[in-house]
XYZ file of C-alpha atoms in Angstrom:
631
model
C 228.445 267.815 -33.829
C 225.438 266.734 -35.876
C 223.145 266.936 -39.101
C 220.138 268.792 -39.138
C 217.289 269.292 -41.504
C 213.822 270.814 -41.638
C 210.545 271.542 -43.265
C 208.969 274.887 -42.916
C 205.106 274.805 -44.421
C 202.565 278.279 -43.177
C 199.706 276.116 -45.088
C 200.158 273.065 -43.151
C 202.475 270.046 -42.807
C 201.349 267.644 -44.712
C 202.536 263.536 -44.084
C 204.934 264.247 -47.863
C 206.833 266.926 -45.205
C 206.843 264.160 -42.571
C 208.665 261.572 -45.234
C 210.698 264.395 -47.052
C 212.586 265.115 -43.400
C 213.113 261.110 -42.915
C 214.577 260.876 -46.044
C 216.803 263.990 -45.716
C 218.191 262.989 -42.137
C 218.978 259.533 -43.373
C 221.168 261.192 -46.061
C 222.694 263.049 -43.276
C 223.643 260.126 -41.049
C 227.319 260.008 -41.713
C 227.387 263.513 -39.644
C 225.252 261.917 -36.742
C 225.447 257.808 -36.765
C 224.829 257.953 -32.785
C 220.905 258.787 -33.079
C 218.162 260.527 -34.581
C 215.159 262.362 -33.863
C 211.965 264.427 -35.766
C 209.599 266.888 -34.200
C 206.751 267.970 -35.748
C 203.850 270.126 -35.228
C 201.150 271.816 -37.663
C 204.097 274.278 -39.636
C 206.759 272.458 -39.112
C 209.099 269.233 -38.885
C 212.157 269.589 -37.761
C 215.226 266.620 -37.940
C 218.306 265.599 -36.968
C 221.153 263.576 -36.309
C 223.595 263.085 -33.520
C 227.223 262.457 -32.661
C 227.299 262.165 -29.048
C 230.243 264.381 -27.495
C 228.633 266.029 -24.792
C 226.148 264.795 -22.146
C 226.896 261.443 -24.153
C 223.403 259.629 -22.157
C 220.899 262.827 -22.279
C 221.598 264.906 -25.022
C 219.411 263.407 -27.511
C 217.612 266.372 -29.938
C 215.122 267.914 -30.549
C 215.384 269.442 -26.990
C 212.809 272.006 -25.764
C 212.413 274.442 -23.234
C 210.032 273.860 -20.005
C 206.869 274.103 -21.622
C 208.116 272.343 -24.587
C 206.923 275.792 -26.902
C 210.310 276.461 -27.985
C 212.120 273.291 -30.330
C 215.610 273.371 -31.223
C 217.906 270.801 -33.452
C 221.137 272.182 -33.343
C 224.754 271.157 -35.413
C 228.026 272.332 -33.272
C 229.371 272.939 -30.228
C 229.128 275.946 -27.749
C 232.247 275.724 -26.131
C 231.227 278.484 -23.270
C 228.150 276.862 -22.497
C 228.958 276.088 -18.753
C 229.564 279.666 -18.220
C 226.115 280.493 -19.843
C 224.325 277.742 -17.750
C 225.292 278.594 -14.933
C 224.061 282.202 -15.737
C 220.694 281.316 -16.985
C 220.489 278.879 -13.511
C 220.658 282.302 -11.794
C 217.540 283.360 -13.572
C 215.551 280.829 -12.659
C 215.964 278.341 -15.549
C 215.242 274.727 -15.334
C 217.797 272.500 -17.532
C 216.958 268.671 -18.433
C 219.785 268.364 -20.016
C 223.614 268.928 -19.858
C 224.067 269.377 -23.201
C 225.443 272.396 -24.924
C 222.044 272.535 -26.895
C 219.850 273.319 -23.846
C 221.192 276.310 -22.709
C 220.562 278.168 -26.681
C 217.086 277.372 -26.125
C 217.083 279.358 -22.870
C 219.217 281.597 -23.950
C 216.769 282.320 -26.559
C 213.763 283.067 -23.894
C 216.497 285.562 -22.598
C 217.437 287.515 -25.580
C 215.901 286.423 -28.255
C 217.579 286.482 -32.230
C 220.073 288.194 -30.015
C 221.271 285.336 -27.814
C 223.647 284.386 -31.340
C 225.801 287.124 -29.711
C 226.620 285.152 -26.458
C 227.624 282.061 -28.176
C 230.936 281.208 -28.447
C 231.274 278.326 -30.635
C 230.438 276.385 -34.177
C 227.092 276.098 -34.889
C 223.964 275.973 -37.432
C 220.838 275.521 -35.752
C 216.716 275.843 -36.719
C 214.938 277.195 -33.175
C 211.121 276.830 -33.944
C 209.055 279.039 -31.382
C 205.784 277.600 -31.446
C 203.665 280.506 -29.706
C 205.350 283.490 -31.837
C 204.869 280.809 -35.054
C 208.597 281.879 -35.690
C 211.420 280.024 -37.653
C 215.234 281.456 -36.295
C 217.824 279.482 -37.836
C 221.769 281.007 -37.542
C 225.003 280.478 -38.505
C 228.443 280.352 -36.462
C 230.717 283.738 -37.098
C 233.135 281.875 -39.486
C 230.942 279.600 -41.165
C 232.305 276.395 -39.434
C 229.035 274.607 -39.953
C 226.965 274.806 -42.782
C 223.316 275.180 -43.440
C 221.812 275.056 -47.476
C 217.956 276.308 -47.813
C 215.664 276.224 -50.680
C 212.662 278.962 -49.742
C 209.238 279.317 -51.840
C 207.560 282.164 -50.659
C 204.140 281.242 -52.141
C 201.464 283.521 -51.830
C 200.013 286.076 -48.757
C 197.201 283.836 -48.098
C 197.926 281.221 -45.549
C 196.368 278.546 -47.596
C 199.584 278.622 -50.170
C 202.057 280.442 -47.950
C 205.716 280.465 -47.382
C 207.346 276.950 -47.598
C 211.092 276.521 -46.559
C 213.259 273.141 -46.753
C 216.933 273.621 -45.079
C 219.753 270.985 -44.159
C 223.207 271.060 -43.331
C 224.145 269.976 -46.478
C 223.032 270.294 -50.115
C 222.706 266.633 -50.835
C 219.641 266.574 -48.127
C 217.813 269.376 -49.616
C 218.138 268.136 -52.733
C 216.166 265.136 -51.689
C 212.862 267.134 -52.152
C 212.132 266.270 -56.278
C 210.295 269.420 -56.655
C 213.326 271.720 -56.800
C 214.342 273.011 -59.570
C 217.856 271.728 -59.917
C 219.518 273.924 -63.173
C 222.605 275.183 -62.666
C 223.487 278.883 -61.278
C 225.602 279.133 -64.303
C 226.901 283.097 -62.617
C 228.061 280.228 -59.095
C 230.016 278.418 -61.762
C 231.592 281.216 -63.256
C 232.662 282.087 -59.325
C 233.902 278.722 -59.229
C 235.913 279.002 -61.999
C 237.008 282.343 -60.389
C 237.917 280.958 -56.758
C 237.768 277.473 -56.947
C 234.467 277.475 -54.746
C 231.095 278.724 -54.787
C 230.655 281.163 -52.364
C 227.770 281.694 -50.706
C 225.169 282.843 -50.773
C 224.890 281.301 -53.968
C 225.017 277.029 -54.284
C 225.725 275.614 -57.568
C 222.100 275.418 -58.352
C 219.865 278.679 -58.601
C 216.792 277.186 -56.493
C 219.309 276.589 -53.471
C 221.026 279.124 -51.463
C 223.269 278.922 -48.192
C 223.201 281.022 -45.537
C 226.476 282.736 -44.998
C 228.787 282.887 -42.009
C 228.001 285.382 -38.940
C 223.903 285.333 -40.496
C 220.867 284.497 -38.888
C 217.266 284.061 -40.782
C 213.767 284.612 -39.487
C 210.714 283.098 -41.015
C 207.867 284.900 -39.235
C 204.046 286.078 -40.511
C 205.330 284.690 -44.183
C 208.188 286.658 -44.441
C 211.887 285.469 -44.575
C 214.497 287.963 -43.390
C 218.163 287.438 -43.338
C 220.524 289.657 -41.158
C 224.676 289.516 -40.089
C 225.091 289.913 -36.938
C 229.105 290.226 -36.322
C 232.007 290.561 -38.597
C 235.361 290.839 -38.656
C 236.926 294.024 -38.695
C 240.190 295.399 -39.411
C 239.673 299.382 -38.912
C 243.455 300.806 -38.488
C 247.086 299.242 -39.144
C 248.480 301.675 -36.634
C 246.771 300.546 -32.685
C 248.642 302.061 -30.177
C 249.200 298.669 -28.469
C 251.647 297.935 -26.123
C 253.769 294.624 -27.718
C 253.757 293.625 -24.563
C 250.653 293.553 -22.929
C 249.157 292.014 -26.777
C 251.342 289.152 -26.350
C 250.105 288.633 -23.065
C 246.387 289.103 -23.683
C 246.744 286.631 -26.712
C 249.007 283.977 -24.714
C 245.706 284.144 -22.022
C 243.617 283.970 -24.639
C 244.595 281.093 -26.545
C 245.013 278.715 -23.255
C 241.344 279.515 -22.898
C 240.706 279.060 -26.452
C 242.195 275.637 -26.143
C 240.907 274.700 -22.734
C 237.179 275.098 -23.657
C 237.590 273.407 -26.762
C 238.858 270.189 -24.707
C 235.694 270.166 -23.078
C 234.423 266.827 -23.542
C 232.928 263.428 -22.728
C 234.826 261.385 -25.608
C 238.958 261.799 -25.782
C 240.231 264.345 -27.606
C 243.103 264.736 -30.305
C 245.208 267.121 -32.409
C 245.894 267.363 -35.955
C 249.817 268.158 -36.478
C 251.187 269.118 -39.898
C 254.171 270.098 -38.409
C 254.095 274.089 -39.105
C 253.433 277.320 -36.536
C 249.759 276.583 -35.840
C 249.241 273.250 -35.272
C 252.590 273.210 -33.356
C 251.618 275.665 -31.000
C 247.825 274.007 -30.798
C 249.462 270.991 -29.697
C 252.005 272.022 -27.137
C 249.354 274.349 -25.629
C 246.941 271.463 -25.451
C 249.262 268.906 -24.301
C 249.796 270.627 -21.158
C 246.319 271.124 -20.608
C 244.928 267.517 -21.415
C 244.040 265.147 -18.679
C 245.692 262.286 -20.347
C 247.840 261.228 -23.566
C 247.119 263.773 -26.581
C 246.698 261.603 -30.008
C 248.474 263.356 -32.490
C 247.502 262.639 -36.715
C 249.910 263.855 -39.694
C 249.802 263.279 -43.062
C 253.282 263.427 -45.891
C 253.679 262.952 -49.374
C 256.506 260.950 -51.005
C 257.691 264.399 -52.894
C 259.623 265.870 -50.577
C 258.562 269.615 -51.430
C 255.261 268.798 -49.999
C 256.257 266.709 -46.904
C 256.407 267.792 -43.030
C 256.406 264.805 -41.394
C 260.019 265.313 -39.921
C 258.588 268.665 -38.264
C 255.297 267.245 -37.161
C 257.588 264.511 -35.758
C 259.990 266.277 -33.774
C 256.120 268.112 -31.781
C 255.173 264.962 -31.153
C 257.735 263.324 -29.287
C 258.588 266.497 -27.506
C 255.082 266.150 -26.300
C 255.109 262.386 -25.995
C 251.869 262.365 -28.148
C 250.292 259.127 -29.462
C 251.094 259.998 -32.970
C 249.884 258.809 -36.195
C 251.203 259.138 -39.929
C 249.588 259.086 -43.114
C 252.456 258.759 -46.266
C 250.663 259.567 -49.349
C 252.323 257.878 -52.800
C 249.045 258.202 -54.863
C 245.322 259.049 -54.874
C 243.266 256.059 -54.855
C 241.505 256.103 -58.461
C 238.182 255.380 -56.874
C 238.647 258.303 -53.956
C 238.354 261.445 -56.750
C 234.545 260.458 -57.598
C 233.419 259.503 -54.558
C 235.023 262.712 -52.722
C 232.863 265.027 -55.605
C 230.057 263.193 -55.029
C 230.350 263.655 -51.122
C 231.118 267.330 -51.667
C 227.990 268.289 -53.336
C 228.985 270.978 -55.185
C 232.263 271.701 -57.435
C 234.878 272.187 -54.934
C 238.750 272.637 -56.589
C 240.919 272.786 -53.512
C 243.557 269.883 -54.156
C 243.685 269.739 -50.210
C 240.388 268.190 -50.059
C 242.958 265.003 -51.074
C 244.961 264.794 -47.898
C 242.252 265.667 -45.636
C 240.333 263.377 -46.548
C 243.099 260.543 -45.268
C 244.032 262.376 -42.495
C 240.651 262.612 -40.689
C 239.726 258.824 -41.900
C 242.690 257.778 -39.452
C 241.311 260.222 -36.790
C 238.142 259.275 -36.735
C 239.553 255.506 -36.361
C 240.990 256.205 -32.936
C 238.668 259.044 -31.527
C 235.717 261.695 -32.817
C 237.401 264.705 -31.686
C 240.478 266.481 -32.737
C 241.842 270.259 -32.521
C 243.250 271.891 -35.732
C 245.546 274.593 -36.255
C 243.737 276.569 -39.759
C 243.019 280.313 -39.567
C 246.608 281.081 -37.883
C 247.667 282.290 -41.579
C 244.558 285.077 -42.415
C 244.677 286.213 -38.444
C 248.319 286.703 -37.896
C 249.635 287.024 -41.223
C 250.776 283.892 -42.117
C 250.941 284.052 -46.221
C 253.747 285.563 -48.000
C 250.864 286.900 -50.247
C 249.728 289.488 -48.512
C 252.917 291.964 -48.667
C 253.442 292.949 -51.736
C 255.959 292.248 -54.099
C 259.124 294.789 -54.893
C 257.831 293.778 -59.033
C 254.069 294.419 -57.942
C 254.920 297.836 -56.419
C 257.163 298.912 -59.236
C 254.689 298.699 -61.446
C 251.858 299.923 -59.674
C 254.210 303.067 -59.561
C 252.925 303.529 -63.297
C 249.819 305.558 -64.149
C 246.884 303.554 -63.944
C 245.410 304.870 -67.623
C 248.764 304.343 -69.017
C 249.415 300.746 -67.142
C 245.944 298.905 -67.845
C 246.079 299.547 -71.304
C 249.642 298.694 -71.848
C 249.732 295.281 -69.620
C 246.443 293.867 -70.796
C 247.340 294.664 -74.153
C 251.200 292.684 -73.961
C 249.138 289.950 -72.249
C 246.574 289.502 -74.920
C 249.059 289.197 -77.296
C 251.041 285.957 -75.321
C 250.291 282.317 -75.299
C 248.064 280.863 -72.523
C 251.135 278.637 -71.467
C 254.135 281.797 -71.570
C 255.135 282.471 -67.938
C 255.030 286.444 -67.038
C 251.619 286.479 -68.960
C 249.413 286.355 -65.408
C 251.806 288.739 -63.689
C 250.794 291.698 -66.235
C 247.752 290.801 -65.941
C 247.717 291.168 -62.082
C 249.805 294.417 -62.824
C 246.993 296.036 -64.812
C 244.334 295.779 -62.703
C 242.983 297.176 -59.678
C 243.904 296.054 -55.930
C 240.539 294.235 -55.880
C 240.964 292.095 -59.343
C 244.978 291.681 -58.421
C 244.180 290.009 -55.386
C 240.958 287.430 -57.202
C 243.809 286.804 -59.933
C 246.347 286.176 -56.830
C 244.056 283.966 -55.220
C 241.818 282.403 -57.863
C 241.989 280.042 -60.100
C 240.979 281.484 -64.132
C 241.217 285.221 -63.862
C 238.284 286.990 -66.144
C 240.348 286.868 -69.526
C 240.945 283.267 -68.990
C 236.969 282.721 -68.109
C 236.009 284.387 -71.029
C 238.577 282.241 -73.631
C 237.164 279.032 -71.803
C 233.053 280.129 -72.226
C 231.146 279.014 -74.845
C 230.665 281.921 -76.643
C 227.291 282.108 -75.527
C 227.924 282.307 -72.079
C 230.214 285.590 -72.431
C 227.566 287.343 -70.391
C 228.060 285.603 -67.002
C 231.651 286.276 -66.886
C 232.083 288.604 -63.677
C 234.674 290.941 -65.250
C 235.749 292.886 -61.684
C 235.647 290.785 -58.329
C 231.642 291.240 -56.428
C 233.355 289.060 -54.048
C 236.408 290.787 -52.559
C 235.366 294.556 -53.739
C 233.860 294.928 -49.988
C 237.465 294.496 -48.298
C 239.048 296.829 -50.707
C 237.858 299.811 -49.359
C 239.217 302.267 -46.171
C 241.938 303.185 -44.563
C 244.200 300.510 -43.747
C 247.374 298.948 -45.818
C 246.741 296.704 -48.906
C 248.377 294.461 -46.328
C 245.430 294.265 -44.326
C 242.831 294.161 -47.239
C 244.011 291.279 -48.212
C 243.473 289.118 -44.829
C 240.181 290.973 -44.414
C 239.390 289.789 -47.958
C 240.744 286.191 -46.646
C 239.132 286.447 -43.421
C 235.684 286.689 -44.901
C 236.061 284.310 -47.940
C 238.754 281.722 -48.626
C 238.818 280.943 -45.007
C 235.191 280.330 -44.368
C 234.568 279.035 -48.301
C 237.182 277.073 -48.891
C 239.186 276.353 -45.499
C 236.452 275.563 -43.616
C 234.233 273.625 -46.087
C 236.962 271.480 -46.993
C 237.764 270.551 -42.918
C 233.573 270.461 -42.292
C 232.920 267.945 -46.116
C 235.810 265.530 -44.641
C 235.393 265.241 -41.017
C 231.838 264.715 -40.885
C 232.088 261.843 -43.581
C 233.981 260.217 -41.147
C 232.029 261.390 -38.302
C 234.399 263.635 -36.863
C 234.246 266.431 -35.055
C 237.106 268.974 -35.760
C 237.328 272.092 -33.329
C 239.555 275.282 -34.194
C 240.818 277.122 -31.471
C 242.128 279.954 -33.388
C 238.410 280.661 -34.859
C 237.382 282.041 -31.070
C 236.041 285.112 -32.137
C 237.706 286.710 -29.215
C 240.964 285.539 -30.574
C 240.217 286.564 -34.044
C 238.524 290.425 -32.710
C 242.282 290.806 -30.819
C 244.630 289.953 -33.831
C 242.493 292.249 -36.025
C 242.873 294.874 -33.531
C 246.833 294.059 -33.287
C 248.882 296.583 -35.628
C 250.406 295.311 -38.370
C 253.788 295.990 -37.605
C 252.799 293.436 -34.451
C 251.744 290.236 -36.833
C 254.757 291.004 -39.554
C 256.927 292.051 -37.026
C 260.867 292.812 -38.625
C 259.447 290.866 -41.743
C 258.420 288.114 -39.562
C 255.103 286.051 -40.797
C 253.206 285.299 -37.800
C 255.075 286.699 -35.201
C 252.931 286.394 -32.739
C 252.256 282.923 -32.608
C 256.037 282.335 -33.018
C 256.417 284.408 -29.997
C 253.870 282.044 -28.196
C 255.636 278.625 -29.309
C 259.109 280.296 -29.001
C 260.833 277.452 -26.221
C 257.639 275.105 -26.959
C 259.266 273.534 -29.792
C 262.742 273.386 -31.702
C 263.924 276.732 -33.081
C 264.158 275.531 -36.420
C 260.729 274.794 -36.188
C 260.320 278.746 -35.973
C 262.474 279.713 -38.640
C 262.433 277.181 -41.722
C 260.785 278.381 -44.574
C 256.845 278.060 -44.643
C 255.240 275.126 -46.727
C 251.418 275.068 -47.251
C 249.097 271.923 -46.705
C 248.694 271.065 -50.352
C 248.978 268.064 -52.489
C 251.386 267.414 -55.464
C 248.987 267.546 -58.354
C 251.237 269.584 -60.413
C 253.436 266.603 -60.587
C 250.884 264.261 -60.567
C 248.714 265.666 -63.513
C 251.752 264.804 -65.700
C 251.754 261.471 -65.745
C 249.751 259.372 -63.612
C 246.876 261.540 -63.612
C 247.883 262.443 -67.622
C 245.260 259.935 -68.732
C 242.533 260.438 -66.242
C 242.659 263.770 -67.181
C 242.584 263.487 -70.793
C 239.554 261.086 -70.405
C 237.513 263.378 -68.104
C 238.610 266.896 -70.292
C 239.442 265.866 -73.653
C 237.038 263.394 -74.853
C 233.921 262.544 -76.079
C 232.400 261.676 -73.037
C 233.251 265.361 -72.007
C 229.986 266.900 -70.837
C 231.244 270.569 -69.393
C 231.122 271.148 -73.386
C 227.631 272.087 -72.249
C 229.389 275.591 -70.932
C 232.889 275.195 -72.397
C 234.812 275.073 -75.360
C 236.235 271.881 -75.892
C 239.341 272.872 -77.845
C 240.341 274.825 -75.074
C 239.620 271.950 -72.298
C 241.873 269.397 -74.535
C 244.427 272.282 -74.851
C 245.112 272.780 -71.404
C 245.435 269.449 -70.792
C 248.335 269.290 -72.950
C 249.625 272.736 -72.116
C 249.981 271.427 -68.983
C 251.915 267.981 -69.691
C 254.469 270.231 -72.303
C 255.397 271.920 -68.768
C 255.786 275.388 -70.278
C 252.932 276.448 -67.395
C 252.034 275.169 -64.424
C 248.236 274.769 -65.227
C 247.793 271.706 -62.946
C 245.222 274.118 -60.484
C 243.130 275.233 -63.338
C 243.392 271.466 -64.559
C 242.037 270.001 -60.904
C 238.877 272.957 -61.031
C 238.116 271.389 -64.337
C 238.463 268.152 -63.567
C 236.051 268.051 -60.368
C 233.369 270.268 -62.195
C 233.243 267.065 -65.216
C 233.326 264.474 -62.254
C 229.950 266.267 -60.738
C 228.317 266.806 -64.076
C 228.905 263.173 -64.178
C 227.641 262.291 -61.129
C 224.996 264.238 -61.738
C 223.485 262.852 -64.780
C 224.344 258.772 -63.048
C 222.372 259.794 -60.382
C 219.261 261.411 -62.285
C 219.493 258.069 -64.709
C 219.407 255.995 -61.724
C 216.105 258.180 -59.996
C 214.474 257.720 -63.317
């Protein structure tokens, strides 16, 4: 688990490259405070930062191949790489190392682009192949590690040719003063949308991020960009045998678990007290060599709290376990956690996170967490629709649209019922963004400056793919999951905190073999006789207490909505309703003061669409203190 960072230059690398990459890996050194190390040749340096896990003495990076023509920095771990060693041993490969690093550099001189395929694991790494000139840089399946990239392609000569700056997170690239750093105003209105800005856009327009399950090749002064796996849900109806898919998952997961404990520091477990961590833990804790550590993190409102559950795993496992209780956010955390982020990021989540992996990463710098059980298995209560939803859809779609948009139009902002015609009138695509999202497209529009009305995405470019076939709305939806909120939010959020702590978080439940076999599960399988999840409640069924299994499902969230009405009332009024206000810039400002107040008359719950606000002024704010301060 590291940092990386790069130049690419076809002209030539000049000593400004040499500085640029020293600069960005010490911005990067809170994802790698064990070491650093540059390489650089005539096109290209390439840098990085370490947190020593594996082959803790000899695992320093860059690492090469034999003849030292292939360079790789690399930000992950490949969790099968003993398997693949031992392979590539057979071939007649000489290793240095023991690191998990090595073997995708001769894994590369195998398969080429291709060896991405044979990885199982989280990674973003930049391979330079010195003979073939070639840049490969590629991304893990889920999008567990990041990687941002600005690219100039310059000119066909080789005197002014292709010139490409990458990092694992925006705040390195960003280092480079040359880029063009105006907002993507169509990323914010996506923001707005989902609460994130999904790749491959970044919240500026001259940096992009390569998206999950995506490699890039810079060769002969051309960048190309390909996916090479996704995940797939082609029928609801399998003819699998219950049976032998319970099995096959049960043998599954203790693998999934057992190569993720791979390591030469301990190892520990997050525990919220719900289906997946539960069932992360117990598997682990009979796999562990020693004394699992267990972290868990409550709130003082009791609709929000688990600790009682998390509890109850942990001494039936005897774990070393550690609670966070949460009574307030720290008044100085909400700037400095934007700032760290790098881009507007609205997931209240981010809050709790943050804690929890600060008292991980005070006791070890590896943990296992349960996320992705929900979008694999089921897990949300979302994704089957509602006995209102299908009523309605039961109308004619040219009589329905017209008829609900119109009612809604006509009520307040702040009347309950208004976002549930909306949801009604549209298609399966829009329901689900205005399900899932934050402002739907109405709500965008009222909040533009009239100026802006043009950016406002009026459909959904971001789920439309997962909308389409033949399998149940059920399934659409944790496709659309699968391939967004998961690995844009979920995974960002995890990746942003951990890492400022210097943590490595693993998740067994993102093995893509895992993840290939629940899509290929039928759906009456994961919502077995209306049970969410039933699989993995099948798995933990004797692991843990029963009511464990059956109480009602509470999601890993943080009390805002009680919070932004009174003692967060007058933070938020300063940040949305004043003159200091600068998201004016884009929005109307009679419409950021009113839902501020909307909000406190409690007629609404607009405490979500309150938070995305709020953490888009804080960067615009940190934004302009950090350009007066470079000046």
């Amino acid at each position: 688990m590291c940092g990386i960072c790069g130049v690419y230059n076809l002209g030539s690398i000049a000593e400004r490259h040499r500085r640029l990459v020293a600069t960005m890996n010490n911005a990067l050194h809170h994802r790698g405070p064990d070491g650093d190390g540059v390489y650089s040749d005539e096109s290209v340096v390439l840098g990085h930062r370490r947190l020593s896990i594996i082959d803790l003495s000899g695992g320093d990076q860059p690492i090469f191949n034999e003849d030292e023509s292939i360079a790789i920095v690399f930000n992950g771990e490949i969790y099968n790489y003993r398997e693949l060693r031992k392979e590539l041993l057979g071939k007649g490969h000489r290793f240095r190392t023991h690191s998990d690093t090595e073997v995708i550099v001769h894994l590369y001189e195998e398969k080429g682009v291709e060896c991405v395929q044979d990885l199982n694991g989280m990674f973003a790494f930049a391979l330079w192949d010195k003979n073939r000139r070639r840049l490969f840089i590629a991304r893990d399946r889920f999008g567990e590690k990041p990687l941002y990239y600005h690219f100039n392609p310059g000119s066909n000569s080789h005197s002014s040719g292709s010139e490409l700056i990458f990092a694992s997170e925006l705040k390195a690239v960003v280092k480079d003063g040359r880029i063009n750093l105006d907002v993507d105003v169509s990323a914010l209105d996506d923001y707005l949308a989902y609460g994130y800005v999904p790749a491959p856009k970044s919240i500026y327009q001259s940096v992009k991020k390569l998206p999950p399950a995506h490699y890039m090749v810079l060769e002969n002064n051309q960048l190309d960009i390909h996916r090479y796996w996704s995940p797939a849900i082609t029928s609801d109806v399998h003819p699998m045998d219950a049976g032998d898919a319970m099995e096959r998952l049960r043998e599954l997961m203790l693998d999934a678990i057992n190569i993720r404990l791979r390591s030469d520091v301990p190892v520990g477990a997050f525990l919220s007290g719900g289906i997946d961590s539960s069932l992360i833990v117990a598997l682990s804790a009979a796999q562990y060599g020693g004394k699992l550590t267990t972290f868990s993190v409550g709130f003082s409102e009791r609709d929000f709290d688990e600790l009682s559950y998390a509890k109850l795993v942990a001494e039936r496992y005897q774990t070393d376990h550690h609670e966070i209780m949460l009574k307030d956010i720290d008044s100085t955390l909400f700037p400095r956690l934007v700032e760290h982020f790098d881009e507007p990021f609205a997931d209240p989540s981010a809050v709790p996170t943050y804690y929890v992996t600060q008292e991980a990463a005070r006791h070890l710098k590896v943990c296992l967490s349960g996320d992705a059980g929900d979008e694999l298995f089921c897990g949300y209560g979302r994704y089957r629709p509602q006995l209102a939803e299908q009523k309605l859809k039961t109308i004619p779609e040219s009589i329905r649209r017209p008829l609900f948009n119109g009612a809604a139009n006509i009520l307040p902002d702040q009347i309950p019922g208004k976002g549930l015609l909306r949801r009604a009138a549209a298609s399966d695509c829009v329901h689900w963004q205005r399900t899932v999202g934050v402002f739907d497209s109405f709500e965008r529009l009222n909040l533009w400056r009239r100026e802006f009305d043009t950016v406002v995405d009026r459909g959904a470019w971001l789920l439309e793919p997962y909308f389409r076939g033949d399998i149940s709305l059920t399934s659409q939806r944790m496709l659309a999951d699968q391939n967004t909120y998961l690995s844009e939010d979920i995974l960002v959020k995890v990746d942003r905190n951990s890492m400022w702590h210097s943590l490595e978080v693993r998740v067994p439940l993102l093995d893509h073999r895992l993840a290939e076999l629940a899509n290929e599960m039928p759906l009456r399988l994961k919502y077995a006789g209306e049970v969410q999840k039933y699989p993995l409640k099948h798995l933990l069924k004797g692991l843990v207490p029963d009511e464990l299994l059956t109480r009602k499902k509470s999601g890993f969230g943080m009390p805002i909505k009680y919070w932004l009405k009174d003692r967060l009332y007058e933070y938020s009024k300063e940040l949305l309703a004043s003159q200091s206000t600068l998201s004016r810039e884009f929005f109307d400002a009679d419409k950021l003061s009113g839902l501020v107040e909307a909000n406190r008359s409690g007629q609404r719950d607009l405490s979500r669409r309150l938070w995305t606000l709020m953490w888009f002024e804080q960067w615009m704010r940190n934004e302009k203190t950090t350009m007066l301060n470079e000046k």
